Coordinates of C-alpha atoms in Angstrom, one line a residue:
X1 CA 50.0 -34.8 -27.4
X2 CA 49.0 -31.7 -25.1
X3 CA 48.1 -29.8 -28.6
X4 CA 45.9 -32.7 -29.6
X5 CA 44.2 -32.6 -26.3
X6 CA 43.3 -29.0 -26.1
X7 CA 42.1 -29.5 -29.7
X8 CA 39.9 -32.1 -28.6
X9 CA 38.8 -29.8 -25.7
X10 CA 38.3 -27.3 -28.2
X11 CA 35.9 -29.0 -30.5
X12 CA 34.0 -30.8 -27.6
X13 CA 33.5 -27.5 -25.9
X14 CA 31.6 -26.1 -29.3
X15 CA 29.6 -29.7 -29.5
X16 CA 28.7 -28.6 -25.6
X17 CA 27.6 -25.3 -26.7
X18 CA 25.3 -26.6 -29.4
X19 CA 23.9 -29.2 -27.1
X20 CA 22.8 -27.3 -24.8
X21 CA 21.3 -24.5 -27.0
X22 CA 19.2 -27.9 -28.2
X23 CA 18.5 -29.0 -24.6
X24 CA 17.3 -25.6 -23.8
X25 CA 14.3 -25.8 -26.2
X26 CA 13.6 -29.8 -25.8
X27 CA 13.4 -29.4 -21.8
X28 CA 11.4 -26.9 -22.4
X29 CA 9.1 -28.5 -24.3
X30 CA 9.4 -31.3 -22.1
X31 CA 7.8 -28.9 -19.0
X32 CA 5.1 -27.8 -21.2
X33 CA 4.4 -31.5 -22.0
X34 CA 4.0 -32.6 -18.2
X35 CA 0.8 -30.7 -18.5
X36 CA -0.6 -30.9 -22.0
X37 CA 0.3 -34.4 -23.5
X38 CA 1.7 -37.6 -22.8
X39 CA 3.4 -37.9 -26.2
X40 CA 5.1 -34.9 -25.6
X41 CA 6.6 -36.3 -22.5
X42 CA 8.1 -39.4 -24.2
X43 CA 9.1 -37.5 -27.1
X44 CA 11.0 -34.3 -26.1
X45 CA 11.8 -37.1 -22.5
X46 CA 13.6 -39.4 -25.1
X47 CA 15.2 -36.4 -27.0
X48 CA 16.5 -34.8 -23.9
X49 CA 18.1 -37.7 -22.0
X50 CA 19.7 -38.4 -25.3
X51 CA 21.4 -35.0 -25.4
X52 CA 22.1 -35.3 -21.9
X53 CA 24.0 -38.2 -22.0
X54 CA 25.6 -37.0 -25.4
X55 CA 26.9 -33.9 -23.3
X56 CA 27.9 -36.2 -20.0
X57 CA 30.3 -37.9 -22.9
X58 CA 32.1 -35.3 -24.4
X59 CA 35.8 -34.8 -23.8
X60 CA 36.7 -32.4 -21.7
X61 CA 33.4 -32.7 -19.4
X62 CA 34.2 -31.9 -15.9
X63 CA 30.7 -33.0 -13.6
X64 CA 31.2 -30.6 -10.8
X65 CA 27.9 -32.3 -9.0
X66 CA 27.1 -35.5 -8.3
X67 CA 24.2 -37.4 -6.9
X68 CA 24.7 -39.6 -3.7
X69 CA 25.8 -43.0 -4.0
X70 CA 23.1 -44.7 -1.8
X71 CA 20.3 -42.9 -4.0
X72 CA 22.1 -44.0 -7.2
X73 CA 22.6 -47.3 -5.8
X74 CA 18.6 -47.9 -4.7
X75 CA 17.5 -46.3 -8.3
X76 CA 19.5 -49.1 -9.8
X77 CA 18.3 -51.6 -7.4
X78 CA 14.4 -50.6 -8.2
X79 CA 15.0 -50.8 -11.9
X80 CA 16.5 -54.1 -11.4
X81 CA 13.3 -55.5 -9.5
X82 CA 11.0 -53.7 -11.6
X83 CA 12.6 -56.1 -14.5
X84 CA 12.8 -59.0 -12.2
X85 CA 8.9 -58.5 -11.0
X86 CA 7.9 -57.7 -14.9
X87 CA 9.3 -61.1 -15.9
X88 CA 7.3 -62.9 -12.9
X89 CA 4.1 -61.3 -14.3
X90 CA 1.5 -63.7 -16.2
X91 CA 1.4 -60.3 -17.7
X92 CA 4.4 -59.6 -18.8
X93 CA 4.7 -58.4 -22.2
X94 CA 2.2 -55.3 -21.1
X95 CA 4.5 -55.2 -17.8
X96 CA 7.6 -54.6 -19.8
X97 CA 5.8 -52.1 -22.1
X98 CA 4.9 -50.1 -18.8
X99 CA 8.4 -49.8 -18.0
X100 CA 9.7 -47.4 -20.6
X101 CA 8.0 -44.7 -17.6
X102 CA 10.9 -45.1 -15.6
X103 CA 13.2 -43.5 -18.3
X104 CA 11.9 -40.6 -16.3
X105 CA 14.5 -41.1 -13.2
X106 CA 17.7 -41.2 -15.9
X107 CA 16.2 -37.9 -16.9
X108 CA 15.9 -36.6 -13.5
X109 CA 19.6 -37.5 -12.2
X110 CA 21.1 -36.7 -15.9
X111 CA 19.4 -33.1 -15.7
X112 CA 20.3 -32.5 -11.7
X113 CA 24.0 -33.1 -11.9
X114 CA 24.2 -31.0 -15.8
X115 CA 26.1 -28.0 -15.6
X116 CA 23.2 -25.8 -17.2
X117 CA 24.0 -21.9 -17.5
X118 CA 22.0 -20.1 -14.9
X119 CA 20.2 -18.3 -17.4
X120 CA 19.3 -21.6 -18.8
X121 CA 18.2 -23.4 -15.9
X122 CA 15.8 -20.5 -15.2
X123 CA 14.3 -20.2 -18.9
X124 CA 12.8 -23.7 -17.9
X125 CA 11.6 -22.9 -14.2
X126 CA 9.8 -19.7 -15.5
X127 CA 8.3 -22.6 -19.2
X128 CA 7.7 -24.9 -16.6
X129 CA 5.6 -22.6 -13.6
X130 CA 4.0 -21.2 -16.6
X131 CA 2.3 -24.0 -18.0
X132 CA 1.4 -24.9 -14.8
X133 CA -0.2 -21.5 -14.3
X134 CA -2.0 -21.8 -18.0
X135 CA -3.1 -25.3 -17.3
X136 CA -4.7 -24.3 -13.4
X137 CA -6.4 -21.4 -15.3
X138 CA -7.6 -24.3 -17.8
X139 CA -9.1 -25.7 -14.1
X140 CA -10.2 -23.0 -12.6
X141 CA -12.7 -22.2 -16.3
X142 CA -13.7 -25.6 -16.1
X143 CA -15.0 -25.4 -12.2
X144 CA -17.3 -22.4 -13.7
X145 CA -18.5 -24.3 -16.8
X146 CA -16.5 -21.6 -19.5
X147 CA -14.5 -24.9 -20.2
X148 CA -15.8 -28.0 -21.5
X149 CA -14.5 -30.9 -18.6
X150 CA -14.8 -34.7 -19.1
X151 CA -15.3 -35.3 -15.4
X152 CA -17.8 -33.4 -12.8
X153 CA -14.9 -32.2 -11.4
X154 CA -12.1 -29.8 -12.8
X155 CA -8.9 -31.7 -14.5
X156 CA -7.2 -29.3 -17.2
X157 CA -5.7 -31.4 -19.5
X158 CA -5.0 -34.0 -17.5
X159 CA -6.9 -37.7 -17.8
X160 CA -7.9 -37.3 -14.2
X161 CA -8.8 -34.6 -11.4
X162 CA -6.4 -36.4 -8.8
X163 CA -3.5 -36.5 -11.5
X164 CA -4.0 -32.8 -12.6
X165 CA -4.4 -31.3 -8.8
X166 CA -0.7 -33.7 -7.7
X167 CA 1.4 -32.1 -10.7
X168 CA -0.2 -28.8 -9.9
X169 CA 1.2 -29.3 -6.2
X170 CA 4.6 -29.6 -7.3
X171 CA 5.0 -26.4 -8.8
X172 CA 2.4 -24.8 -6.1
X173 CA 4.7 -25.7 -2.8
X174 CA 7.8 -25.0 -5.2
X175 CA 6.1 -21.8 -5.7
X176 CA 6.0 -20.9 -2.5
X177 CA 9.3 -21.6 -0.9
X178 CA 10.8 -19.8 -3.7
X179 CA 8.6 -17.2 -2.8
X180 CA 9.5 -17.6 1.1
X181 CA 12.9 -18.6 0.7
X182 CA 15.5 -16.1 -0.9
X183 CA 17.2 -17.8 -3.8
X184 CA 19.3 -16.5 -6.3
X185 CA 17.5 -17.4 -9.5
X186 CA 14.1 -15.0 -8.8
X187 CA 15.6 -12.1 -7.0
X188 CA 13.6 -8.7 -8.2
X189 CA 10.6 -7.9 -7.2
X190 CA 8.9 -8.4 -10.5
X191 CA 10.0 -12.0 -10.1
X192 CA 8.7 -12.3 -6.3
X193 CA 5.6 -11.2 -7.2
X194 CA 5.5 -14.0 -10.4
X195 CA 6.0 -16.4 -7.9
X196 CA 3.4 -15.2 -5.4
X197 CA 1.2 -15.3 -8.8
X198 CA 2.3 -19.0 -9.7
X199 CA 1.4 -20.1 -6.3
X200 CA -1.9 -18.1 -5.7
X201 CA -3.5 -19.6 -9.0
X202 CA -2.3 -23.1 -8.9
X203 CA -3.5 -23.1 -5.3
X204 CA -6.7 -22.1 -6.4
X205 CA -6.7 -24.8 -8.7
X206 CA -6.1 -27.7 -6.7
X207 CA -8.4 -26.7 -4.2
X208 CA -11.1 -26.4 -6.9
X209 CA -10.3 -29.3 -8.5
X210 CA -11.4 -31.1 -5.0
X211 CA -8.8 -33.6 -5.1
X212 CA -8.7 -34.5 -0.9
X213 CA -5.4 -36.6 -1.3
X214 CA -3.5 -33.6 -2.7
X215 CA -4.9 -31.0 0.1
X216 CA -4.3 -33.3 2.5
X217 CA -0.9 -34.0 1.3
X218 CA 0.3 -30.3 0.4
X219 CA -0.2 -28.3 4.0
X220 CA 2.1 -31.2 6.0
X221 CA 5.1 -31.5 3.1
X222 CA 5.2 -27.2 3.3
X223 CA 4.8 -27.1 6.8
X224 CA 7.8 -29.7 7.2
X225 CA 9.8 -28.8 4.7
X226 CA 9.6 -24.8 5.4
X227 CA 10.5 -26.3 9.3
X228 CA 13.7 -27.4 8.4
X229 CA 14.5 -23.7 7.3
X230 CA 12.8 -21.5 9.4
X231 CA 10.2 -22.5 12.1
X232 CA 8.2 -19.2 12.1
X233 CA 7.8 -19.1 8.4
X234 CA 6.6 -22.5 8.9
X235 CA 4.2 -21.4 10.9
X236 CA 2.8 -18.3 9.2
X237 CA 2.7 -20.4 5.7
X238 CA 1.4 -23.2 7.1
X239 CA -1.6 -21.0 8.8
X240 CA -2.3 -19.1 5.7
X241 CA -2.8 -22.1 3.8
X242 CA -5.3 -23.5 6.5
X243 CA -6.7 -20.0 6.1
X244 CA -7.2 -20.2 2.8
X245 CA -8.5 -23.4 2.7
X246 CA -10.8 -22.5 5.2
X247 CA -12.1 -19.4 3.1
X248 CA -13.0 -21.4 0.2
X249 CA -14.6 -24.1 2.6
X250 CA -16.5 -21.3 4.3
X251 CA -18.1 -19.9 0.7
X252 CA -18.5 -23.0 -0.9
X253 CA -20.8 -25.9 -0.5
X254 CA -19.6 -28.2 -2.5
X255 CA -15.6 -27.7 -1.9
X256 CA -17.4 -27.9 2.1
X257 CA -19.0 -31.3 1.9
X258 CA -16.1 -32.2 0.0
X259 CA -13.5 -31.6 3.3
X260 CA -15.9 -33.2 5.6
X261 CA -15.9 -35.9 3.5
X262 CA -12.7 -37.0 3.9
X263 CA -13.8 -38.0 7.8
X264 CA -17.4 -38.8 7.3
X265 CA -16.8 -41.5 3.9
X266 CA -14.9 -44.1 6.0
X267 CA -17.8 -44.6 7.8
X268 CA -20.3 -43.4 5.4
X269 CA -19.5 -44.9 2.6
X270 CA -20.0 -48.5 0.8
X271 CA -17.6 -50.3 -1.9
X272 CA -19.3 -48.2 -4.4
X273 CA -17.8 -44.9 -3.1
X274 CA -14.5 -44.0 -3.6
X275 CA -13.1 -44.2 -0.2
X276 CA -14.8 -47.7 0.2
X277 CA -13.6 -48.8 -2.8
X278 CA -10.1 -47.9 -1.6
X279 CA -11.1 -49.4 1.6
X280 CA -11.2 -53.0 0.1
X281 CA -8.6 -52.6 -2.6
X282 CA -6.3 -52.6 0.6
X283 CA -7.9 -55.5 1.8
X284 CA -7.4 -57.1 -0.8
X285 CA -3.8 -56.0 -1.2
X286 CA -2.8 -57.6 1.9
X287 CA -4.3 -60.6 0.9
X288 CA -2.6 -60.7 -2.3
X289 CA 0.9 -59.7 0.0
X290 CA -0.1 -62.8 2.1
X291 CA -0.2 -65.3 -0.5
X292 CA 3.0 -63.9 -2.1
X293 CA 4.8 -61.5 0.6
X294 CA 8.8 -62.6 -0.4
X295 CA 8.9 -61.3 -4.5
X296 CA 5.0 -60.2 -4.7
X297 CA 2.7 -61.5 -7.3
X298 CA 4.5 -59.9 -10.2
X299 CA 4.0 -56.0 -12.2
X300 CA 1.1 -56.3 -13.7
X301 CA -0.5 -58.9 -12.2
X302 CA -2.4 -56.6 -9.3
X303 CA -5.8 -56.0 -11.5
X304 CA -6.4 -60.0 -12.3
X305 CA -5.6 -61.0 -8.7
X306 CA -7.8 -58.6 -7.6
X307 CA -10.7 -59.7 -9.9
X308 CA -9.5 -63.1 -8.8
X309 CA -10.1 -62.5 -5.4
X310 CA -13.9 -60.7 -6.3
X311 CA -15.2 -63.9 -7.6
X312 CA -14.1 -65.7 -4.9
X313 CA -15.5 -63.9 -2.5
X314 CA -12.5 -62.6 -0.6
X315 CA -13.6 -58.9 -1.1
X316 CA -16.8 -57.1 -2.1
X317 CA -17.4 -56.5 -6.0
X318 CA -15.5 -53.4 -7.0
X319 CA -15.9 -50.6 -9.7
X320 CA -12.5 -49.6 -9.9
X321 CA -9.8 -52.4 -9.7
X322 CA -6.8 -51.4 -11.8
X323 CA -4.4 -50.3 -8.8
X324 CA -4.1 -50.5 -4.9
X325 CA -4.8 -46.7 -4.7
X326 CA -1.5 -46.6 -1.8
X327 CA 2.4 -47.2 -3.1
X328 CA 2.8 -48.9 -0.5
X329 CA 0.4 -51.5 -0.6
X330 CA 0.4 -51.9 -4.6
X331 CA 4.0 -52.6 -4.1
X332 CA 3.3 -55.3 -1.0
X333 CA 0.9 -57.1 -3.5
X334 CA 3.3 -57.1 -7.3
X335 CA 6.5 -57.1 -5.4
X336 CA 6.8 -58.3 -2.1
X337 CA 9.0 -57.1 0.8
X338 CA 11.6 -56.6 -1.6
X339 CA 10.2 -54.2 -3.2
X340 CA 8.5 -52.5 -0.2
X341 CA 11.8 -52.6 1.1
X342 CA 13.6 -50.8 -1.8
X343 CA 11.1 -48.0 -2.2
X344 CA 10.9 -47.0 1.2
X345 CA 14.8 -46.9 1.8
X346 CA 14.5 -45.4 -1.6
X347 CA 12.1 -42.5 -0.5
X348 CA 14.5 -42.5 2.7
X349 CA 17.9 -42.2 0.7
X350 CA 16.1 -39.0 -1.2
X351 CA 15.1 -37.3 2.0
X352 CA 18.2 -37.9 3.6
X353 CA 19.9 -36.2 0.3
X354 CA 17.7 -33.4 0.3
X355 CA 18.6 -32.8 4.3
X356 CA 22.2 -32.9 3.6
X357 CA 21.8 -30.5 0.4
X358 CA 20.2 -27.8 3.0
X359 CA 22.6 -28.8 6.6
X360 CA 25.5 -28.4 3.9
X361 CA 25.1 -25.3 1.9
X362 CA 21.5 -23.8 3.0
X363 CA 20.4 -25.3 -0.2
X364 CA 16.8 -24.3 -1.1
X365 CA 16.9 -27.1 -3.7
X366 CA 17.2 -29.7 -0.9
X367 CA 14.0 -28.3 0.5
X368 CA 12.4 -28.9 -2.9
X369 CA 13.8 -32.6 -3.2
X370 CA 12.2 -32.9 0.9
X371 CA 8.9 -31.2 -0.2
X372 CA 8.5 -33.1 -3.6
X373 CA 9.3 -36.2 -2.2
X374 CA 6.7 -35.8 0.9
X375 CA 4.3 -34.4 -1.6
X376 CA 5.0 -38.2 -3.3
X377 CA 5.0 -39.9 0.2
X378 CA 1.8 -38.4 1.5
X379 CA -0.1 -38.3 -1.4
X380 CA 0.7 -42.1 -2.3
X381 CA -1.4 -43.0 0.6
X382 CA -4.5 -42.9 -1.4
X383 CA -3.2 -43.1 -4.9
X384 CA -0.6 -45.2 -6.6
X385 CA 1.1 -41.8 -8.2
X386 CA 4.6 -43.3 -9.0
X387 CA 2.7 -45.4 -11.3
X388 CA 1.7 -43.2 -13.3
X389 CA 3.6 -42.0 -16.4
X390 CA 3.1 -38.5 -15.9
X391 CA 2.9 -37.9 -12.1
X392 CA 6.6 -39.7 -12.4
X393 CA 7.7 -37.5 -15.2
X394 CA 6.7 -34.1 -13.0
X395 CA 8.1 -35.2 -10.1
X396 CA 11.5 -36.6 -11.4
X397 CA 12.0 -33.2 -13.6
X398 CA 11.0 -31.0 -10.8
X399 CA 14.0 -33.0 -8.8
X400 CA 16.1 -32.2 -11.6
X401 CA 15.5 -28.9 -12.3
X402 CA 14.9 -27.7 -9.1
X403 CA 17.3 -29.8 -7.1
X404 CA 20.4 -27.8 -8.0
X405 CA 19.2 -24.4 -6.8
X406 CA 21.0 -22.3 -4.0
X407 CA 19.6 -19.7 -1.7
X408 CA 21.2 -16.1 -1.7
X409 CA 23.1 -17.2 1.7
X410 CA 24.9 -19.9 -0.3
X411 CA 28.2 -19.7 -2.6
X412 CA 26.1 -20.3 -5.9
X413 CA 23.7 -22.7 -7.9
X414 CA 25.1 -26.3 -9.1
X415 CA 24.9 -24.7 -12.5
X416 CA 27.9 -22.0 -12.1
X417 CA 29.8 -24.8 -12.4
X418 CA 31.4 -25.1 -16.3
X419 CA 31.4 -28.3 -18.2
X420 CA 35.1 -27.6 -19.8
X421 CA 38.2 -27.7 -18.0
X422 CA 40.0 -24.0 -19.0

């Protein structure tokens, strides 16, 4: 019997090999996809969950990390009303379509607690800050007019300037505390200065792109984040990014009526505008959240309500009327307090985990799962980002890949950790 066992061992441990030669390549390609195509993401998302969960089955497979019951339990929980609230929907077979996105959060936990080689794990930071680096140069083109843009503003190849300048932030602030933060995946200089490269450009890009949610959102999520750590690199990364902000405000015009904007358009601006138009899709949020505040109005349903309440006269005619433009309140509206209530202890649950990752072991991961998740938080205040197929897909790989990482101060990374009992 022992013989049969170690032969199983054996042969399970080659599979592993194999498997993760495989997932090497697909993650890989799924990091390039976050910024160049959608298909991408559900193709090499599908193929690498697979192979993940192929590898979590194996005999022999020893998970060395695992992820916290109450955030397990709350991901379950918000699948679970996500079905619930899609059924409730008059719109419910595109409701139900929508939710193949969430396949993203499997994906995320699957590829935190894997016992990737080190070498491996850093092969697809280095794909992943890459692309991101390619696809803000792709930006930065467009802003001059070298590259051909479908908006007036900057958006790589993304669908939207908001969505290409959020992504971008994950891998900027990542970037940076990296950079700040001694780890033990970039160590030499060569690959401190990469990162200072990685965060320089992509910074550059997001402030070109003149998306105000994400500069609003990135300088509080470092500045709390790096706190946790150390409070005087807070404060000297936290004023070189007002410094450089300021710089390009200072030489630009455009980037300049752009900041001011962000005070002057809530009392400057009409329905028509974007802010006003955000204004009343709140509005009529609450209304919706008022008429059905226990289970919400159903997924899916938002956009007809909302046209519903237009001709009616509730709120002012709107150009723009797919989402609530806040998490929060697009939740409120499709799924009541339930859902608001699962989300936030959701988002709660995640920063709590990401505190005890860093109180426990000086994890620099835990700061990334805090900085990603208040990049989320912050910036869902004016756009409904978890929504979105590809914001989710970013945000739930960087929390995967990212997540397991231990500064030099620390015994290791998650990833020393072998699959196969010896």
């Amino acid at each position: 019997m022992g013989g049969f066992e170690h032969m199983k061992i054996a042969i399970g441990k080659t599979v592993s090999d194999r498997i993760e030669n495989i997932l090497l390549f697909s993650l890989a390609f799924f990091a390039i996809s976050i910024f160049f195509t959608k298909t991408g993401i559900s193709v090499f998302g599908v193929i690498s969950t697979l192979l993940l969960l192929i590898w979590r089955f194996l005999p022999g497979y020893k998970q060395a990390v695992f992820l916290p019951k109450p955030v397990l339990i709350l991901s379950v929980l918000f699948i679970l009303d996500l079905f619930v609230s899609a059924y409730m929907s008059e719109n419910s077979r595109w409701a139900f379509s929508e939710l193949r996105k969430y396949r993203h959060l499997l994906i995320g936990g699957l590829l935190f607690t894997a016992p990737l080689r080190n070498e491996y794990r850093k092969a697809i930071i280095t794909v992943f800050f890459l692309s991101a680096a390619f696809d803000a140069g792709v930006g930065i083109l467009q802003y001059f007019d070298i590259f051909p843009k479908g908006y007036d503003r900057p958006h790589g190849y993304a669908t939207h300037p908001i969505l290409y300048a959020a992504d971008l932030a994950f891998v900027c602030s990542a970037a940076t505390l990296m950079f700040v933060i001694p780890n033990k995946i970039f160590t030499t200089v060569k690959e401190r200065l990469f990162l200072l490269i990685i965060t320089l450009l992509t910074f550059a890009a997001i402030v070109l792109s003149q998306s105000r949610g994400v500069w609003i959102a990135l300088i509080p999520a470092c500045a709390i984040t790096l706190f946790l750590h150390d409070r005087k690199k807070a404060f000297v990364v936290t004023s070189l990014l007002i410094v450089l902000f300021g710089l390009f405000f200072a030489t630009n015009s455009v980037l300049k009526q752009r900041a001011s904007s962000i005070v002057t358009s809530i009392y400057t601006e009409n329905e028509t505008g974007s802010t006003g138009n955000r204004l009343e899709l709140w509005k009529g949020s609450l209304i919706i959240f008022r008429e059905s505040p226990f289970g919400g109005t159903g997924y899916g349903d938002f956009e007809p309500d909302i046209k519903r309440l237009i001709r009616e006269g509730e709120i002012k005619n709107l150009h723009s009327t797919v989402y609530a433009h806040n998490i929060f309140l697009q939740m409120l509206a499709t799924r009541g307090i339930i859902g608001f209530t699962i989300l936030t202890t959701l988002f709660a649950a995640i920063l709590k985990w990401g505190w005890n990752e860093i109180r426990t072991s000086g994890s620099i991961g835990g700061s990334i799962i805090i900085l990603s998740t208040l990049l989320t938080i912050i910036g869902g205040l004016t756009e409904n980002n978890i929504e979105i197929h590809r914001f989710l897909a970013a945000y739930c790989f960087t929390l995967g890949v990212l997540g397991p990482l231990r500064s030099t101060s620390s015994e290791g990374v998650h990833s020393t950790y072998r699959v196969f009992i010896a």
